[in-house]
Amino acid sequence: MGVATIVSASTASADISVATSSAYCVGTAYTVTLPAADAAVLQAQAPGFFQFSFYDYSYVTQLNTHITDVKTYVAGKDVTLQWTPTGTGQHQITAVASFDPYSYAPKIFGSAMIDVVQTAPSGASCAPPPTPSGGTGSASSIPVIGGLLSSLSAQK
């Protein structure tokens, strides 16, 4: 339990990724990403469809729930959204090309399978790792070479 099939793509793979977590829990928000390369491939396979809709199919309830408003395709940009599972069991997160949440290309594009639990098992956490915050630190804060980097930048 708490194990997920996560696909992270650097080239077009027609898959989406879900933020890495040691457990995926009901009520916790996770970032879902359709990488830019995949978005371009999927958009090209559905000419005229310039948006994406994302769905959460629960194998327990057998319901397919629309996750968020449609996301507009922007060339070269990842498509991201927040997903908060509302029930336990296996979930399939999918992306489809769409005009709106109710009219979409007949083919399902990209997916990720996630096992959701009520609470994290012992030794695991529901929380995804913190997102790096693009710091503005100084070169002197880097051990060993910080002083060298600082002296080089000071010589400009």
mmCIF file of C-alpha atoms in Angstrom:
data_model
loop_
_atom_site.group_PDB
_atom_site.id
_atom_site.type_symbol
_atom_site.label_atom_id
_atom_site.label_comp_id
_atom_site.label_asym_id
_atom_site.label_seq_id
_atom_site.Cartn_x
_atom_site.Cartn_y
_atom_site.Cartn_z
ATOM 1 C CA MET A 1 0.000 0.000 0.000
ATOM 2 C CA GLY A 2 1.120 3.529 -0.627
ATOM 3 C CA VAL A 3 3.094 2.427 -3.687
ATOM 4 C CA ALA A 4 2.547 4.195 -6.982
ATOM 5 C CA THR A 5 3.606 3.761 -10.537
ATOM 6 C CA ILE A 6 5.211 7.117 -11.227
ATOM 7 C CA VAL A 7 6.368 8.054 -14.670
ATOM 8 C CA SER A 8 8.597 11.064 -15.104
ATOM 9 C CA ALA A 9 9.299 12.065 -18.660
ATOM 10 C CA SER A 10 12.080 14.150 -20.157
ATOM 11 C CA THR A 11 11.033 13.255 -23.700
ATOM 12 C CA ALA A 12 7.535 12.635 -24.969
ATOM 13 C CA SER A 13 6.150 9.482 -23.377
ATOM 14 C CA ALA A 14 2.408 10.261 -23.287
ATOM 15 C CA ASP A 15 2.387 9.828 -19.515
ATOM 16 C CA ILE A 16 1.704 12.112 -16.605
ATOM 17 C CA SER A 17 3.468 12.195 -13.263
ATOM 18 C CA VAL A 18 2.256 12.670 -9.716
ATOM 19 C CA ALA A 19 4.437 14.245 -7.019
ATOM 20 C CA THR A 20 6.515 11.569 -5.313
ATOM 21 C CA SER A 21 5.319 10.563 -1.862
ATOM 22 C CA SER A 22 6.037 7.576 0.389
ATOM 23 C CA ALA A 23 2.240 7.187 0.745
ATOM 24 C CA TYR A 24 -0.701 8.736 -1.076
ATOM 25 C CA CYS A 25 -3.453 9.551 1.408
ATOM 26 C CA VAL A 26 -7.077 10.648 1.314
ATOM 27 C CA GLY A 27 -7.380 14.410 1.786
ATOM 28 C CA THR A 28 -3.759 15.293 0.933
ATOM 29 C CA ALA A 29 -3.066 17.440 -2.148
ATOM 30 C CA TYR A 30 -0.522 16.247 -4.735
ATOM 31 C CA THR A 31 0.791 17.986 -7.843
ATOM 32 C CA VAL A 32 -0.014 16.243 -11.129
ATOM 33 C CA THR A 33 2.133 17.173 -14.136
ATOM 34 C CA LEU A 34 1.737 16.561 -17.843
ATOM 35 C CA PRO A 35 5.242 17.431 -19.136
ATOM 36 C CA ALA A 36 5.468 19.977 -21.973
ATOM 37 C CA ALA A 37 6.861 17.406 -24.453
ATOM 38 C CA ASP A 38 3.926 15.081 -23.738
ATOM 39 C CA ALA A 39 1.395 17.914 -23.943
ATOM 40 C CA ALA A 40 2.728 18.782 -27.418
ATOM 41 C CA VAL A 41 2.466 15.171 -28.601
ATOM 42 C CA LEU A 42 -1.028 14.749 -27.197
ATOM 43 C CA GLN A 43 -2.238 18.033 -28.634
ATOM 44 C CA ALA A 44 -0.845 17.039 -32.064
ATOM 45 C CA GLN A 45 -2.783 13.749 -31.882
ATOM 46 C CA ALA A 46 -6.047 15.647 -31.368
ATOM 47 C CA PRO A 47 -5.988 18.577 -33.828
ATOM 48 C CA GLY A 48 -8.418 21.316 -32.894
ATOM 49 C CA PHE A 49 -8.406 20.410 -29.189
ATOM 50 C CA PHE A 50 -6.381 23.054 -27.342
ATOM 51 C CA GLN A 51 -7.158 22.189 -23.751
ATOM 52 C CA PHE A 52 -6.679 19.244 -21.426
ATOM 53 C CA SER A 53 -9.081 17.756 -18.903
ATOM 54 C CA PHE A 54 -7.881 15.538 -16.066
ATOM 55 C CA TYR A 55 -9.877 12.724 -14.488
ATOM 56 C CA ASP A 56 -9.559 10.492 -11.431
ATOM 57 C CA TYR A 57 -10.969 7.010 -12.016
ATOM 58 C CA SER A 58 -11.504 5.085 -8.774
ATOM 59 C CA TYR A 59 -11.394 1.319 -9.133
ATOM 60 C CA VAL A 60 -13.271 1.041 -5.818
ATOM 61 C CA THR A 61 -16.283 3.203 -6.723
ATOM 62 C CA GLN A 62 -15.887 2.777 -10.496
ATOM 63 C CA LEU A 63 -16.504 6.512 -10.880
ATOM 64 C CA ASN A 64 -14.531 8.808 -13.181
ATOM 65 C CA THR A 65 -14.347 12.260 -11.552
ATOM 66 C CA HIS A 66 -13.284 15.443 -13.321
ATOM 67 C CA ILE A 67 -10.382 16.798 -11.220
ATOM 68 C CA THR A 68 -10.184 20.467 -12.207
ATOM 69 C CA ASP A 69 -11.160 23.075 -14.762
ATOM 70 C CA VAL A 70 -9.771 22.470 -18.221
ATOM 71 C CA LYS A 71 -6.167 23.540 -18.686
ATOM 72 C CA THR A 72 -5.257 25.432 -21.855
ATOM 73 C CA TYR A 73 -2.413 24.044 -23.953
ATOM 74 C CA VAL A 74 0.583 26.411 -24.079
ATOM 75 C CA ALA A 75 3.472 25.247 -26.265
ATOM 76 C CA GLY A 76 6.620 24.519 -24.264
ATOM 77 C CA LYS A 77 4.889 24.624 -20.846
ATOM 78 C CA ASP A 78 4.115 21.794 -18.436
ATOM 79 C CA VAL A 79 0.448 21.391 -17.560
ATOM 80 C CA THR A 80 0.068 21.151 -13.764
ATOM 81 C CA LEU A 81 -2.805 20.865 -11.328
ATOM 82 C CA GLN A 82 -3.542 19.820 -7.761
ATOM 83 C CA TRP A 83 -5.237 16.476 -7.069
ATOM 84 C CA THR A 84 -6.658 15.577 -3.662
ATOM 85 C CA PRO A 85 -7.885 11.977 -3.488
ATOM 86 C CA THR A 86 -11.240 11.570 -1.737
ATOM 87 C CA GLY A 87 -11.284 7.791 -1.391
ATOM 88 C CA THR A 88 -8.961 4.846 -0.813
ATOM 89 C CA GLY A 89 -7.923 2.160 -3.297
ATOM 90 C CA GLN A 90 -6.399 2.265 -6.744
ATOM 91 C CA HIS A 91 -6.883 5.441 -8.790
ATOM 92 C CA GLN A 92 -6.016 6.103 -12.410
ATOM 93 C CA ILE A 93 -5.273 9.742 -13.195
ATOM 94 C CA THR A 94 -5.760 10.490 -16.895
ATOM 95 C CA ALA A 95 -5.400 13.450 -19.215
ATOM 96 C CA VAL A 96 -7.502 13.922 -22.335
ATOM 97 C CA ALA A 97 -7.536 16.621 -24.997
ATOM 98 C CA SER A 98 -10.752 18.621 -24.680
ATOM 99 C CA PHE A 99 -12.833 21.651 -25.572
ATOM 100 C CA ASP A 100 -14.391 21.657 -22.091
ATOM 101 C CA PRO A 101 -14.914 19.080 -19.314
ATOM 102 C CA TYR A 102 -17.671 17.351 -21.306
ATOM 103 C CA SER A 103 -16.431 17.271 -24.918
ATOM 104 C CA TYR A 104 -13.105 15.606 -25.450
ATOM 105 C CA ALA A 105 -11.183 13.544 -27.951
ATOM 106 C CA PRO A 106 -12.259 9.886 -27.782
ATOM 107 C CA LYS A 107 -8.752 8.680 -26.880
ATOM 108 C CA ILE A 108 -7.456 8.832 -23.298
ATOM 109 C CA PHE A 109 -3.958 10.250 -23.226
ATOM 110 C CA GLY A 110 -1.412 9.621 -20.518
ATOM 111 C CA SER A 111 -2.126 8.161 -17.134
ATOM 112 C CA ALA A 112 -0.654 7.335 -13.749
ATOM 113 C CA MET A 113 -1.823 4.568 -11.399
ATOM 114 C CA ILE A 114 -1.844 5.510 -7.702
ATOM 115 C CA ASP A 115 -2.762 3.446 -4.626
ATOM 116 C CA VAL A 116 -4.443 5.692 -2.058
ATOM 117 C CA VAL A 117 -4.652 4.847 1.667
ATOM 118 C CA GLN A 118 -6.600 6.421 4.525
ATOM 119 C CA THR A 119 -3.485 7.008 6.644
ATOM 120 C CA ALA A 120 0.201 6.477 5.980
ATOM 121 C CA PRO A 121 1.619 3.141 7.125
ATOM 122 C CA SER A 122 4.348 3.103 9.777
ATOM 123 C CA GLY A 123 7.518 4.786 8.519
ATOM 124 C CA ALA A 124 5.775 6.534 5.611
ATOM 125 C CA SER A 125 4.355 10.018 5.197
ATOM 126 C CA CYS A 126 1.355 11.329 3.285
ATOM 127 C CA ALA A 127 3.114 14.617 2.605
ATOM 128 C CA PRO A 128 4.948 15.030 -0.683
ATOM 129 C CA PRO A 129 8.500 16.346 -0.308
ATOM 130 C CA PRO A 130 8.740 20.150 -0.119
ATOM 131 C CA THR A 131 9.125 21.991 -3.396
ATOM 132 C CA PRO A 132 12.507 23.728 -3.781
ATOM 133 C CA SER A 133 12.058 27.458 -3.395
ATOM 134 C CA GLY A 134 14.518 28.917 -5.918
ATOM 135 C CA GLY A 135 16.677 30.578 -3.285
ATOM 136 C CA THR A 136 18.633 33.772 -3.557
ATOM 137 C CA GLY A 137 21.476 32.706 -1.295
ATOM 138 C CA SER A 138 25.040 33.859 -1.692
ATOM 139 C CA ALA A 139 27.984 31.906 -3.075
ATOM 140 C CA SER A 140 29.654 32.103 0.346
ATOM 141 C CA SER A 141 27.006 29.744 1.716
ATOM 142 C CA ILE A 142 28.336 26.859 -0.417
ATOM 143 C CA PRO A 143 30.802 24.753 1.608
ATOM 144 C CA VAL A 144 34.386 24.441 0.337
ATOM 145 C CA ILE A 145 34.062 26.432 -2.897
ATOM 146 C CA GLY A 146 31.879 29.246 -1.579
ATOM 147 C CA GLY A 147 34.851 31.457 -0.740
ATOM 148 C CA LEU A 148 36.380 30.901 -4.178
ATOM 149 C CA LEU A 149 33.119 31.691 -5.955
ATOM 150 C CA SER A 150 32.648 34.824 -3.853
ATOM 151 C CA SER A 151 36.155 36.056 -4.616
ATOM 152 C CA LEU A 152 35.656 35.454 -8.350
ATOM 153 C CA SER A 153 32.389 37.373 -8.439
ATOM 154 C CA ALA A 154 33.981 40.211 -6.454
ATOM 155 C CA GLN A 155 36.701 40.608 -9.120
ATOM 156 C CA LYS A 156 34.238 41.728 -11.820
#
